[in-house]
XYZ file of C-alpha atoms in Angstrom:
560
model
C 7.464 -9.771 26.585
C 7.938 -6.322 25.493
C 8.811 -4.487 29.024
C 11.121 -7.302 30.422
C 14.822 -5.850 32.047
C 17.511 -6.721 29.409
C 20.643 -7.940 29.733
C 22.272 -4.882 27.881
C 21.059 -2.142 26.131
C 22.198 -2.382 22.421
C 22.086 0.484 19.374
C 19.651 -0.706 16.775
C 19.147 0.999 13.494
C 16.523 0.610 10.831
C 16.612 1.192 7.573
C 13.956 1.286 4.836
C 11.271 3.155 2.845
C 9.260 5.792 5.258
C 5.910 6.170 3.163
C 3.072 6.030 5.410
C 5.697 6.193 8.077
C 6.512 2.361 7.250
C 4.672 1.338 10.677
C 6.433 -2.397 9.992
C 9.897 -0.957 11.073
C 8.294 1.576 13.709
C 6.473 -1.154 15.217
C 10.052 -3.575 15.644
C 11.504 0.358 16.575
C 9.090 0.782 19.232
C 9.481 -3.245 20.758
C 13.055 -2.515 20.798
C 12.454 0.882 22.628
C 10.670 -0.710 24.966
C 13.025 -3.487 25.233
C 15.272 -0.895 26.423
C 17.363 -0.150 23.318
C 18.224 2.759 21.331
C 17.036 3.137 17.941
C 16.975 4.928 15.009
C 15.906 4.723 11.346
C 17.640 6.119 8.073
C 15.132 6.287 4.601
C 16.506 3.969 2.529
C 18.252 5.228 -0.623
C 20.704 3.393 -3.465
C 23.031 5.808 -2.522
C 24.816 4.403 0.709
C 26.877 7.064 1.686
C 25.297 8.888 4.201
C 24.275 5.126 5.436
C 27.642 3.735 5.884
C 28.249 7.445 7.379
C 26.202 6.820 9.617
C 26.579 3.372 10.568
C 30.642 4.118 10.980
C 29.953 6.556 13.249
C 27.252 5.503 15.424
C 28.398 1.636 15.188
C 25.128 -0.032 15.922
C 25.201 -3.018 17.297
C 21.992 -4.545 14.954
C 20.644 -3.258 11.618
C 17.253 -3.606 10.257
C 16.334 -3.652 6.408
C 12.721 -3.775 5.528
C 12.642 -5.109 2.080
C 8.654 -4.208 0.862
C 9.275 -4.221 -3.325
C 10.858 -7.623 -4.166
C 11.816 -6.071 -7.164
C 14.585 -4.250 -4.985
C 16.174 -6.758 -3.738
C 19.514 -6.130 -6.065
C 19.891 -2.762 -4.746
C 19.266 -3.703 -1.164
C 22.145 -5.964 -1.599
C 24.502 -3.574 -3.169
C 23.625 -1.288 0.040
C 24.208 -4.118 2.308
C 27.531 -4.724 0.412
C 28.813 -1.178 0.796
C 28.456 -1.331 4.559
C 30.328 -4.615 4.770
C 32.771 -2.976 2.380
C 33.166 0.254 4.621
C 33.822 -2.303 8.142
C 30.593 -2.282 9.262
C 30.141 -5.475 11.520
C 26.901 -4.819 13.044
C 24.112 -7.880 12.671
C 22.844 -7.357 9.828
C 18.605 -9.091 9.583
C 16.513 -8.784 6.465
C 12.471 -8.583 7.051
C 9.403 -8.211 4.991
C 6.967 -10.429 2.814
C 9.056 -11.436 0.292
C 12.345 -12.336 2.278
C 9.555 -14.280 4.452
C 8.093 -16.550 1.640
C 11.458 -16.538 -0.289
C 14.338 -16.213 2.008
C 16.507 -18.663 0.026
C 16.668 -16.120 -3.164
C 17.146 -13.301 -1.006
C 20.222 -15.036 1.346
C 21.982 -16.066 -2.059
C 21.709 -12.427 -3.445
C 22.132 -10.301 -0.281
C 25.567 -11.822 0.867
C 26.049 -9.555 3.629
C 22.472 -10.055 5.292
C 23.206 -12.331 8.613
C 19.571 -13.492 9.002
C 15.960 -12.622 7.676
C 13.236 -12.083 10.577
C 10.527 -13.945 9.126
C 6.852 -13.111 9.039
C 5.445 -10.914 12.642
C 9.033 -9.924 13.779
C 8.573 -8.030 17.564
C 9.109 -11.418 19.170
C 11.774 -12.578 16.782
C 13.424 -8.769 17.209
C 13.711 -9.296 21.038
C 15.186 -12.574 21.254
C 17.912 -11.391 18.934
C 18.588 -8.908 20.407
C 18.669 -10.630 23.681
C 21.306 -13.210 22.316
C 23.174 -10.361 21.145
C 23.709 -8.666 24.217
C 24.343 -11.579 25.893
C 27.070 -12.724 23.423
C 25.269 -15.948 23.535
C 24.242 -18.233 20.195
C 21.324 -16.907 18.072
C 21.132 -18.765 15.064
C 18.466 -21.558 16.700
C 15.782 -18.596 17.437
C 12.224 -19.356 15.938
C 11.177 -17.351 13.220
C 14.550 -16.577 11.975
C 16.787 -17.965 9.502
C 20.426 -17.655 10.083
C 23.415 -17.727 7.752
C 25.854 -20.326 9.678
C 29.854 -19.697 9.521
C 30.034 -21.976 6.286
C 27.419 -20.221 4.067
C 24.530 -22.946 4.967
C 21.057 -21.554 5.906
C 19.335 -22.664 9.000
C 15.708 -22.224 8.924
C 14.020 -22.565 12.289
C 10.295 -23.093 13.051
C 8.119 -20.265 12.601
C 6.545 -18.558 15.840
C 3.274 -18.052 16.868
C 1.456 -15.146 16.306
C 1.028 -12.025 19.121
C -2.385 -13.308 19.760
C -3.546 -10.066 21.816
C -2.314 -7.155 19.807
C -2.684 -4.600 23.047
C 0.519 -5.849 24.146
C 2.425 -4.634 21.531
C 3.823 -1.656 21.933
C 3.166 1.474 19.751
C 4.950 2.440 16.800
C 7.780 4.731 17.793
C 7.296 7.866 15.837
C 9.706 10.493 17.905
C 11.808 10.993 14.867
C 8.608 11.698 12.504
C 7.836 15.427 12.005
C 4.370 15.323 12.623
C 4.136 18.958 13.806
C 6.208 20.876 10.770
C 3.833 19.406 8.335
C 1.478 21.307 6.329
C -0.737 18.723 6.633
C -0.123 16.107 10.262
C -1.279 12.831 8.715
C -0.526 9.891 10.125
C -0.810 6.109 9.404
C -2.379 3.713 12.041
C -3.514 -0.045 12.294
C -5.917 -1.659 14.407
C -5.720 -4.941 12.768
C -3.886 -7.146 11.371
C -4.548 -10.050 8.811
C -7.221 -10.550 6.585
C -9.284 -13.693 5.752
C -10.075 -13.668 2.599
C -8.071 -15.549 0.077
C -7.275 -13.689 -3.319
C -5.354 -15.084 -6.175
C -3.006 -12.190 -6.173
C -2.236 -11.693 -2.981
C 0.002 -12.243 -0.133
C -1.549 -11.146 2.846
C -3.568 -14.115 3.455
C -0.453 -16.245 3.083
C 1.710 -14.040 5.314
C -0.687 -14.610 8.303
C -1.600 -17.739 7.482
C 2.195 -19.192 7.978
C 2.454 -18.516 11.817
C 0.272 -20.437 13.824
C -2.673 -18.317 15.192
C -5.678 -16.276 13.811
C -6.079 -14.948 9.821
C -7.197 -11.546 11.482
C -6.187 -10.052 14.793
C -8.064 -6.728 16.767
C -7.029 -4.729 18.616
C -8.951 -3.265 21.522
C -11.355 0.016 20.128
C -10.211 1.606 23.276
C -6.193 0.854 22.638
C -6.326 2.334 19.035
C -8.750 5.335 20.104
C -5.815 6.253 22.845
C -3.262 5.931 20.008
C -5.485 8.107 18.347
C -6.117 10.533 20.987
C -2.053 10.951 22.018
C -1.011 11.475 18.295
C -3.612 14.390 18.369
C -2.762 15.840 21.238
C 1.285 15.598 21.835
C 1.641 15.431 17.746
C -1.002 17.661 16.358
C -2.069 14.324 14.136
C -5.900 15.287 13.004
C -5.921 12.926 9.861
C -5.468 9.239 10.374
C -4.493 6.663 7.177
C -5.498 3.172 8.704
C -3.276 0.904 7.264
C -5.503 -2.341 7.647
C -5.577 -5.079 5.167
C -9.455 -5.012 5.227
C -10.624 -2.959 7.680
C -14.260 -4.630 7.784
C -12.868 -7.798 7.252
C -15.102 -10.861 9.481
C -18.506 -9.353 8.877
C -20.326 -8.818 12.091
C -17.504 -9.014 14.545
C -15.471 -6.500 12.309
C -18.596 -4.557 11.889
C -19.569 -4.201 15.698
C -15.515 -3.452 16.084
C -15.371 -0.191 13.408
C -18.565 0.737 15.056
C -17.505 0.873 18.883
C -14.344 2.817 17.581
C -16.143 5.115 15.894
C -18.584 6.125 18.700
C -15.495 6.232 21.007
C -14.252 8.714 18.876
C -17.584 10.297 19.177
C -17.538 10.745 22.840
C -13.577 11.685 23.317
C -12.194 15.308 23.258
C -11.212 14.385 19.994
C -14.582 13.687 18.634
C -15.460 16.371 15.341
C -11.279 16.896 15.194
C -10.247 13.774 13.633
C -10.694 12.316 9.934
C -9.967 9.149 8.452
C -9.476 6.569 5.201
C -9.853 2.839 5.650
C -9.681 0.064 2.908
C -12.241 -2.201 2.941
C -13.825 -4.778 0.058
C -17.353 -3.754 -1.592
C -19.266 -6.337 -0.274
C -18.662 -5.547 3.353
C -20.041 -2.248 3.223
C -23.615 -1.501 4.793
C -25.693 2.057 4.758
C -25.793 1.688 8.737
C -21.820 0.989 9.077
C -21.044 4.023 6.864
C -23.006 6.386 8.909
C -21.240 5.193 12.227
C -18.142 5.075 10.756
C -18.807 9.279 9.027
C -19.998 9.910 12.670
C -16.424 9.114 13.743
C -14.968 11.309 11.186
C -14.619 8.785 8.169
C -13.909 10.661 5.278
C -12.638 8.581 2.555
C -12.840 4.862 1.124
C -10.465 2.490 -0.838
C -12.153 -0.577 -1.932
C -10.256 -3.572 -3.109
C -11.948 -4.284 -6.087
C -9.870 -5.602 -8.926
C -12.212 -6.675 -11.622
C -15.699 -6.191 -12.897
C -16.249 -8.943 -15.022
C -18.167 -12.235 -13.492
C -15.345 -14.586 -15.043
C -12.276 -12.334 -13.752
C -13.530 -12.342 -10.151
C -13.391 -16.066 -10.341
C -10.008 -15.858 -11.606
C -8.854 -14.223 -8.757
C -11.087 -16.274 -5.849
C -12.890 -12.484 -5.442
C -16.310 -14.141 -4.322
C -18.564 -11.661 -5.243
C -20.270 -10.357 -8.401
C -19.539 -7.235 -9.879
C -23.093 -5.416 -8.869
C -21.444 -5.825 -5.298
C -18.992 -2.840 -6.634
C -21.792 -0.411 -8.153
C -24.043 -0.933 -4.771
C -21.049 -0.151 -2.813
C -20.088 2.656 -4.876
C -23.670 3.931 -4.934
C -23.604 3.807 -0.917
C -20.470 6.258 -0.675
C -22.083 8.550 -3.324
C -25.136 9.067 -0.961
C -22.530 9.348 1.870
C -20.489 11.971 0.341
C -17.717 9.809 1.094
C -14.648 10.269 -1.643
C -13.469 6.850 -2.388
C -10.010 4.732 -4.968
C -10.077 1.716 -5.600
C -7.801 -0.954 -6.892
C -8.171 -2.688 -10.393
C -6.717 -5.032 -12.637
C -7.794 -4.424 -16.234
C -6.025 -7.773 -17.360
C -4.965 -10.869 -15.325
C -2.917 -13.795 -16.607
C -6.133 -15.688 -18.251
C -7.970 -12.659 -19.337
C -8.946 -12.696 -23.175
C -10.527 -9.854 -25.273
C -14.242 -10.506 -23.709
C -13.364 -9.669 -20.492
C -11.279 -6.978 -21.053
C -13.914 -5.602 -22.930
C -16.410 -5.881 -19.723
C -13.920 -4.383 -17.293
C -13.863 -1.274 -19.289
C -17.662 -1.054 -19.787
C -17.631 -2.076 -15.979
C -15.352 1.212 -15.131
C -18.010 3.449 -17.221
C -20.612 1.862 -15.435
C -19.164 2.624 -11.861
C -17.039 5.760 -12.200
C -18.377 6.846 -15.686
C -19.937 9.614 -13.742
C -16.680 11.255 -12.437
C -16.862 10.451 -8.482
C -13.565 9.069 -8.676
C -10.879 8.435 -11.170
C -10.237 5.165 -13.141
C -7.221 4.034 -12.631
C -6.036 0.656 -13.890
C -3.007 -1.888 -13.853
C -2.572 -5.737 -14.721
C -2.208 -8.775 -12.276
C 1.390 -9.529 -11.163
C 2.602 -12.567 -9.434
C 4.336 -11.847 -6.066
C 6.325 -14.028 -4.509
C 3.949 -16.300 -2.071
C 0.384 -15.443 -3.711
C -1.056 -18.536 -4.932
C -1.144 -16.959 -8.722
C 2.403 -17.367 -8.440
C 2.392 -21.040 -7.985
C -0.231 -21.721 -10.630
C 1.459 -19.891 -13.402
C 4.731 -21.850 -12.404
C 2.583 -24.908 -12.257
C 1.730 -23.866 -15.723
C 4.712 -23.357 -16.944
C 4.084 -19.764 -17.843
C 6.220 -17.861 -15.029
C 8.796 -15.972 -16.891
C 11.042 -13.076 -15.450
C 13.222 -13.430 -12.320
C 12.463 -14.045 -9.017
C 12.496 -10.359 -8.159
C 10.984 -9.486 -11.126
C 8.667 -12.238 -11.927
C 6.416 -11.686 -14.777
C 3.939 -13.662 -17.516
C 2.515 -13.744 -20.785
C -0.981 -13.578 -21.824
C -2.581 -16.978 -23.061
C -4.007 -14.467 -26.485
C -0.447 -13.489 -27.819
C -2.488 -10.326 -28.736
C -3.292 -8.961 -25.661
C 0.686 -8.928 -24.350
C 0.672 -6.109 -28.058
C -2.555 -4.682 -26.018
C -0.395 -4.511 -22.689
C 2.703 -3.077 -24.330
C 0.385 -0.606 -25.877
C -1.312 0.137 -23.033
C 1.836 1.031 -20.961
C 2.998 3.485 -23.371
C -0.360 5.091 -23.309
C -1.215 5.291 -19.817
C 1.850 4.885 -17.594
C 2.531 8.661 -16.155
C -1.702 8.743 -16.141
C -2.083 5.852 -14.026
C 1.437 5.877 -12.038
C 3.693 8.829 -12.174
C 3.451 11.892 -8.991
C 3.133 14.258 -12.151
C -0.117 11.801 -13.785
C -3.857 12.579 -14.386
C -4.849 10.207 -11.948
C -2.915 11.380 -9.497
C -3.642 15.089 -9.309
C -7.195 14.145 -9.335
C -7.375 11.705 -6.622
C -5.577 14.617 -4.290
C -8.174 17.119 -5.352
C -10.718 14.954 -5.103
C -9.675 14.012 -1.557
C -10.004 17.787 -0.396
C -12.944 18.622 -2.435
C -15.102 15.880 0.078
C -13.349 16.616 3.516
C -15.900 15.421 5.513
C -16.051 18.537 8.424
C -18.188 21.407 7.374
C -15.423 23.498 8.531
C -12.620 22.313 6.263
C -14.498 22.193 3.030
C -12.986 24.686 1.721
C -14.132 24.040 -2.199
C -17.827 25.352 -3.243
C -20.247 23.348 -4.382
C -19.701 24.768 -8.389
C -15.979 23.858 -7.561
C -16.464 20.211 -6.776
C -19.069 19.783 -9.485
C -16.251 21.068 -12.177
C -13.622 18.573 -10.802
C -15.936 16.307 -11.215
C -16.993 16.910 -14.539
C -13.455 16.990 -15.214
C -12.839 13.663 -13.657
C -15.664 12.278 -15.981
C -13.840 13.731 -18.915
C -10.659 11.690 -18.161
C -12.385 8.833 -17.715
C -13.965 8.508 -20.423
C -11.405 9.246 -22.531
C -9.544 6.310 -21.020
C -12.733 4.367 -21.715
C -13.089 5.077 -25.333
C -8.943 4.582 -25.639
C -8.874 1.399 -24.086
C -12.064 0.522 -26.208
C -10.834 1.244 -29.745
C -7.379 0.204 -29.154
C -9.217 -3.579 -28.268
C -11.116 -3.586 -30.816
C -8.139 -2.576 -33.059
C -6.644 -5.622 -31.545
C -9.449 -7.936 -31.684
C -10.106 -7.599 -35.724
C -5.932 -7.648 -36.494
C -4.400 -10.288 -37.637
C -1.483 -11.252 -34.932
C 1.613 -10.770 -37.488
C -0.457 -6.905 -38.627
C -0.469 -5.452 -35.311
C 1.362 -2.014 -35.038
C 1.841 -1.310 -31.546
C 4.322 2.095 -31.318
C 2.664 3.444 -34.471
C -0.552 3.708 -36.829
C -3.484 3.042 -35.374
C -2.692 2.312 -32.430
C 0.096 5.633 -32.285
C -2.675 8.011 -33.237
C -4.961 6.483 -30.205
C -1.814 7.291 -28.016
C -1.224 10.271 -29.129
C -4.508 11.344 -28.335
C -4.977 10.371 -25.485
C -1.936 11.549 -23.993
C -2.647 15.560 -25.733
C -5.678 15.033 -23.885
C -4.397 14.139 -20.863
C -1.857 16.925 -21.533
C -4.717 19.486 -21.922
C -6.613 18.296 -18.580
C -3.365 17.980 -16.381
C -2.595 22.143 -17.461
C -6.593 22.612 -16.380
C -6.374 21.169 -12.783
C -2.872 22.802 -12.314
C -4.156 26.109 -13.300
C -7.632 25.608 -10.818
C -5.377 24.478 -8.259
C -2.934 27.147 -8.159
C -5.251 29.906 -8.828
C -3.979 32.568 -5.747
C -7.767 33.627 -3.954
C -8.590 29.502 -4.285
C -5.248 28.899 -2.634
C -5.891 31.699 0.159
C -9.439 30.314 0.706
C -7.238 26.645 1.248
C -5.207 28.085 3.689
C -7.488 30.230 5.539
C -10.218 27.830 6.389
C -11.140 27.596 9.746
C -10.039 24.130 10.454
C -6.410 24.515 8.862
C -5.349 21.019 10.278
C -7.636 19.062 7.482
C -6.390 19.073 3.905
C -3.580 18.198 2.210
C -3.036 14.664 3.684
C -3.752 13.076 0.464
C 0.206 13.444 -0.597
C 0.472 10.693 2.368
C -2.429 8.128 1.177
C -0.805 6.581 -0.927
C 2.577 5.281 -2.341
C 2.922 6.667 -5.400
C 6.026 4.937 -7.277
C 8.489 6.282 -10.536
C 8.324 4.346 -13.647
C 9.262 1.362 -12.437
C 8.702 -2.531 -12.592
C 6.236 -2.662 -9.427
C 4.196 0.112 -11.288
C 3.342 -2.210 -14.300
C 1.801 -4.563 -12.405
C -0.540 -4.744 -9.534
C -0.171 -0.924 -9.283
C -0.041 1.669 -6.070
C -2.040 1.831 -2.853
């Protein structure tokens, strides 16, 4: 499919965010490449100028857009706009999950968008750009909808999936600095899909639309070679895989992670490479974890949401919330550093289970191993809480900003509160949480050679990270109860009370942010960083995550 002669070779350009070097566009880049087209890819920015710039001068013949935040989907379209504005004529195709589950909304607001790719796009991508070299019709290709010559929408039948994921070609990466990097990280999949079927989530969905398998491996071998030529032609020594659910089909996934990791083992690049994966709490095993730390896993995110019994039903989690302290326990013993993800409030929380998250959180990270970090539930376009709160009749917002309010009227004061208190903790570049997940990163680099941090060092950052955790925990904690014994029609949420609790908590987090900037830029520490003998490991944190501004998408289901 992907090495077939073409007719012509066109000039494709992509456009969209480059976090975790976007592998979503760099995988259509590299079908394309292989295709035999030229391609490119420009970071997408509101500003358009140096886009249209470009696009003027190099006059591609089809233009990408990966649209990942539906909340963005206004300033995509005043983007696509500009280059219509400025002559630009090339096809223009819109991708992603939520032009995929909602590509009505996003044709009527994007005017200048041609088509959306829906769901897995290589195949689509090559056909399209097939009938575009030819000159020949396009607008009857599966998986894509078309905007005909009257303004009418023509939705075709989906495709099937890329059953064997070997085929595919790499992501194309020329274009990526690996090598000028202080720290070559890269991201990397070796799956995609997962199986399980939470509330809030899309992924499931996304998969489950195209006819074919809810999650797809590749070959140990293929992604250890992807592996192995990133090291060696790139200099690439930490990998982020970017897997829904790395572990995700119990035994078969299990036997999978395990084969990679002792093919890691035995390859030249065995002892040179680290790692993150993401991965639920209940799929984790002691005998797993010491294959996978073999292989050079060094660090865990575990999807797990919510501690309370009644909010993992809420969400269709399926497992209990002792699942999360075993699992947690299990990395502890590892050394592994671990995140996690978790919703303090969901659409039908009320004050009890609020109230058991928290005391859930001092329970499992009390102790300072990792930092507490917390968000609400928001309902993105094609997850199934979506369609019950519209069922409910309790969907407010727009659909790119779609939002909800709590069944107590007391806990949307709580939230509002909350925000105020916590947001540049929780989901700011410049927050508490996120200067401590970085350090925390580095302080358990899992080669002897790159730990770099003593043993007193990692204890204070730990006892540290204990201190901002439980001050969260004893915030969040008074500021409920605060809530819970207030009349409705009482409640002070910017002042009283409820200000002093902000107030702080936010000198405290003040205090503790000046603490960890002083450790970290203290001049022998930061010669003992630099000087260690592995100088490839460290420093990769900055690219584990999408950390977003202030911003809609940050109020909600948070950053990953």
């Amino acid at each position: 499919m992907f090495d077939a002669p073409h007719p012509k070779s066109l000039t494709t350009l992509f456009v969209g965010f480059q976090d975790q070097d976007n592998l979503g566009l760099r995988y259509l880049m590299g079908a394309a490449k292989a295709g035999g087209h030229r391609v490119g890819i420009e970071t997408f920015s509101t500003d358009a100028d140096a886009l249209v710039a470009r696009a003027l001068k190099e006059r591609p013949d089809f233009i990408g857009f990966s649209l990942i935040f539906q909340y963005m989907t206004g300033q995509f379209a005043e983007v696509i706009d500009a280059l219509r504005k400025a002559g630009v004529t090339s096809h223009i195709a819109v991708g992603g999950h939520f032009p995929s589950f909602d590509y009505e909304t996003v044709l009527s607001v994007v005017e200048g968008a041609d088509s959306v790719i829906r769901f897995e796009g290589e195949a689509t991508l090559m056909d399209l750009l097939d009938r575009l070299g030819q000159g020949q019709d396009w607008r009857d290709l599966p998986g894509l909808v078309a905007r005909l010559e009257d303004g009418s929408l023509k939705a075709n039948p989906l495709r099937k999936q890329i059953m064997d994921l070997d085929t595919v070609p790499w992501p194309e990466r020329a274009d990526i600095s690996y090598e000028a990097a202080d720290q070559p990280t890269a991201a990397i999949l070796g799956s995609r899909g997962c199986p399980w079927n939470c509330d809030f989530c899309s992924i499931r969905p996304f998969y489950e639309a195209q006819e074919g398998s809810l999650r797809r491996l590749r070959s140990p071998e293929d992604v250890m070679e992807e592996m192995r030529h990133l090291y060696h032609a790139r200099g690439v020594a930490l990998f982020l895989f970017q897997d829904d659910d790395f572990l995700a089909t119990g035994a078969r996934a299990r036997k999978w992670a395990g084969t990679l990791s002792d093919l890691i083992v035995d390859s030249d690049i065995g002892g040179k490479v680290a790692w993150k994966m993401s991965c639920r709490s209940d799929e984790l095993r002691p005998d797993i974890i010491a294959r996978m730390l073999n292989g050079g896993l060094t660090h865990v995110y575990m999807g797990v949401e919510s501690g309370d019994v009644q909010g993992l039903k809420n969400m269709k989690k399926m497992m209990s919330p002792q699942k999360h302290i075993e699992a947690g326990n299990m990395l502890r013993a590892a050394g592994l550093s671990f995140d996690f993800g978790f919703m303090l409030m969901d659409p039908w929380s009320d004050i009890r289970m609020i109230r058991s998250n928290i005391a859930f959180l001092d329970d499992f990270v009390g102790d300072g191993w990792a930092v507490a970090g917390f968000c609400r539930m928001l309902p993105y376009s094609g997850t199934p809480v979506e369609r019950k709160l519209k069922a409910e009749g309790r969907l407010t917002g727009t659909g790119f900003e779609p939002d909800y309010r709590f069944l107590d009227p007391k806990l949307d004061r709580y939230y509002a509160w909350l925000l105020e208190t916590f947001h540049t903790r929780n989901f700011t570049n410049q927050g508490l949480a996120h200067l401590l997940r970085g350090m925390i990163f580095e302080s358990r680099l899992q080669s002897p050679q790159t730990r770099w941090m003593t043993e007193e060092e990692t204890r204070w950052l730990q006892y540290i990270t204990a201190r901002a955790n439980q001050s969260a925990f004893v915030t969040l904690g008074q500021a409920l109860d605060y809530i819970d014994r207030t009349p409705l029609d009482e409640i002070v949420t910017y002042g009283g009370f409820l200000g002093d609790l902000t107030q702080r908590e936010l000198a405290e987090q003040h205090h503790l942010t000046r603490q960890l900037e002083a450790f970290w830029s203290e001049p022998s520490r930061q010669i003992r960083r630099r000087a260690r003998h592995d100088a490839w490991l460290g420093g990769g944190f900055e690219r584990s995550w999408t950390h977003a501004e202030p911003s809609w998408e940050t109020q909600g289901i948070g950053v990953r």
